Short mmCIF file of C-alpha atoms in Angstrom, two decimals:
data_model
loop_
_atom_site.label_atom_id
_atom_site.label_comp_id
_atom_site.label_asym_id
_atom_site.label_seq_id
_atom_site.Cartn_x
_atom_site.Cartn_y
_atom_site.Cartn_z
CA UNK A 1 0.00 -0.27 -0.20
CA UNK A 2 1.37 3.67 -1.05
CA UNK A 3 1.30 5.51 1.98
CA UNK A 4 3.41 8.41 3.06
CA UNK A 5 3.45 9.70 6.34
CA UNK A 6 5.52 12.85 7.27
CA UNK A 7 6.45 12.73 10.81
CA UNK A 8 7.51 16.47 10.66
CA UNK A 9 4.08 17.26 9.99
CA UNK A 10 1.77 19.10 12.56
CA UNK A 11 -1.12 16.49 11.61
CA UNK A 12 -1.28 13.43 13.73
CA UNK A 13 0.10 10.63 12.21
CA UNK A 14 -3.42 8.47 12.87
CA UNK A 15 -4.89 11.43 10.68
CA UNK A 16 -2.12 11.09 7.81
CA UNK A 17 -3.37 7.24 7.90
CA UNK A 18 -6.84 7.86 7.56
CA UNK A 19 -6.61 10.61 5.00
CA UNK A 20 -4.26 9.08 2.97
CA UNK A 21 -6.65 5.75 2.69
CA UNK A 22 -9.60 8.20 1.93
CA UNK A 23 -7.43 9.95 -0.99
CA UNK A 24 -6.46 6.47 -1.96
CA UNK A 25 -10.52 5.71 -2.51
CA UNK A 26 -11.10 8.76 -4.04
CA UNK A 27 -8.28 8.35 -6.60
CA UNK A 28 -9.49 4.63 -7.31
CA UNK A 29 -6.13 3.24 -6.31
CA UNK A 30 -8.46 1.59 -3.47
CA UNK A 31 -11.26 -0.44 -4.63
CA UNK A 32 -14.26 -1.62 -3.04
CA UNK A 33 -13.46 -5.10 -1.53
CA UNK A 34 -9.56 -4.39 -1.37
CA UNK A 35 -7.81 -5.53 1.62
CA UNK A 36 -5.81 -3.17 3.85
CA UNK A 37 -2.64 -4.30 5.28
CA UNK A 38 -3.06 -5.64 8.99
CA UNK A 39 -2.45 -3.41 11.67
CA UNK A 40 0.78 -4.83 12.93
CA UNK A 41 2.20 -4.76 9.36
CA UNK A 42 1.37 -1.38 8.45
CA UNK A 43 2.61 -0.17 11.64
CA UNK A 44 6.02 -1.65 11.04
CA UNK A 45 6.25 -0.69 7.32
CA UNK A 46 5.62 2.92 8.66
CA UNK A 47 7.70 2.61 11.38
CA UNK A 48 4.87 3.77 13.71
CA UNK A 49 3.24 2.27 16.84
CA UNK A 50 0.40 -0.18 16.32
CA UNK A 51 -2.11 1.70 18.32
CA UNK A 52 -1.63 4.52 15.72
CA UNK A 53 -2.68 2.45 12.97
CA UNK A 54 -5.26 0.81 14.74
CA UNK A 55 -6.68 4.18 15.75
CA UNK A 56 -6.87 5.17 12.10
CA UNK A 57 -8.53 2.00 10.89
CA UNK A 58 -11.24 2.69 13.93
CA UNK A 59 -11.91 5.95 12.24
CA UNK A 60 -12.19 4.72 8.89
CA UNK A 61 -14.89 1.82 10.20
CA UNK A 62 -16.66 4.85 11.88
CA UNK A 63 -16.67 7.09 8.71
CA UNK A 64 -18.00 3.82 6.57
CA UNK A 65 -14.79 3.42 4.42
CA UNK A 66 -14.07 0.01 5.78
CA UNK A 67 -15.41 -2.90 7.43
CA UNK A 68 -13.86 -5.27 9.35
CA UNK A 69 -14.35 -8.85 8.62
CA UNK A 70 -13.59 -11.91 10.64
CA UNK A 71 -10.53 -13.99 9.30
CA UNK A 72 -10.24 -11.40 6.51
CA UNK A 73 -9.01 -8.19 8.04
CA UNK A 74 -10.03 -4.67 7.12
CA UNK A 75 -12.03 -4.30 3.96
CA UNK A 76 -12.54 -1.13 1.83
CA UNK A 77 -16.24 -0.77 1.67
CA UNK A 78 -18.17 2.06 0.16
CA UNK A 79 -21.58 0.78 0.57
CA UNK A 80 -22.14 3.97 2.89
CA UNK A 81 -25.72 4.74 4.33
CA UNK A 82 -27.79 7.93 3.45
CA UNK A 83 -27.36 8.90 6.84
CA UNK A 84 -23.46 8.95 6.51
CA UNK A 85 -23.75 11.04 3.72
CA UNK A 86 -25.87 13.72 5.46
CA UNK A 87 -23.77 13.60 8.49
CA UNK A 88 -20.53 14.23 6.42
CA UNK A 89 -22.32 17.19 4.17
CA UNK A 90 -23.13 18.66 7.79
CA UNK A 91 -19.59 18.34 8.92
CA UNK A 92 -18.10 19.42 5.41
CA UNK A 93 -20.35 22.38 5.53
CA UNK A 94 -18.90 23.45 9.10
CA UNK A 95 -15.33 22.77 8.09
CA UNK A 96 -15.78 25.02 4.98
CA UNK A 97 -17.51 27.44 6.70
CA UNK A 98 -14.57 27.88 8.94
CA UNK A 99 -12.03 27.83 5.79
CA UNK A 100 -14.20 30.56 3.91
CA UNK A 101 -14.01 32.87 7.10
CA UNK A 102 -10.50 32.71 7.37
CA UNK A 103 -10.30 33.23 3.58
CA UNK A 104 -12.08 36.23 3.90
CA UNK A 105 -10.24 37.63 6.70
CA UNK A 106 -6.99 36.80 4.75
CA UNK A 107 -8.30 38.88 1.73
CA UNK A 108 -8.61 35.47 -0.31
CA UNK A 109 -11.41 35.95 -3.17
CA UNK A 110 -14.12 33.58 -4.00
CA UNK A 111 -12.86 32.75 -7.45
CA UNK A 112 -9.33 31.88 -6.01
CA UNK A 113 -11.10 29.58 -3.41
CA UNK A 114 -13.26 28.02 -6.06
CA UNK A 115 -10.06 27.14 -7.92
CA UNK A 116 -8.46 25.80 -5.20
CA UNK A 117 -11.73 23.45 -4.74
CA UNK A 118 -11.78 22.37 -8.26
CA UNK A 119 -7.93 21.86 -8.49
CA UNK A 120 -8.33 19.38 -5.17
CA UNK A 121 -11.43 17.68 -6.40
CA UNK A 122 -9.43 16.83 -9.93
CA UNK A 123 -6.44 15.85 -8.20
CA UNK A 124 -8.22 13.27 -5.91
CA UNK A 125 -10.11 11.57 -8.50
CA UNK A 126 -13.54 13.43 -8.47
CA UNK A 127 -13.52 13.80 -12.32
CA UNK A 128 -14.35 9.97 -12.66
CA UNK A 129 -17.67 10.84 -10.70
#
């Protein structure tokens, strides 16, 4: 699994792992039914504590991105419920509200923000939808 961790980042490692998996799903590198490496194996590959990977996997499960299958491990599962989507949209709206507010205080214009969103949408595989 191609996942890079920046140990110098302010972002916690478990979030980097979680976000890396979500980005892999978004850009098509990870597909429904793909297996994620076992917790111990990924922790060893990344040189991090296994509890860090476990926390990331739990977040992915809570977010509806993976499911834990007995005797198989952690599997990408894209069958999220409508409630999951509604919760996501509410959280995304709040996050974007904060980003827009900060951008306005820094005199960053609407078109520049939309340009950033369009670029990121394209870079992470949104054009495939």
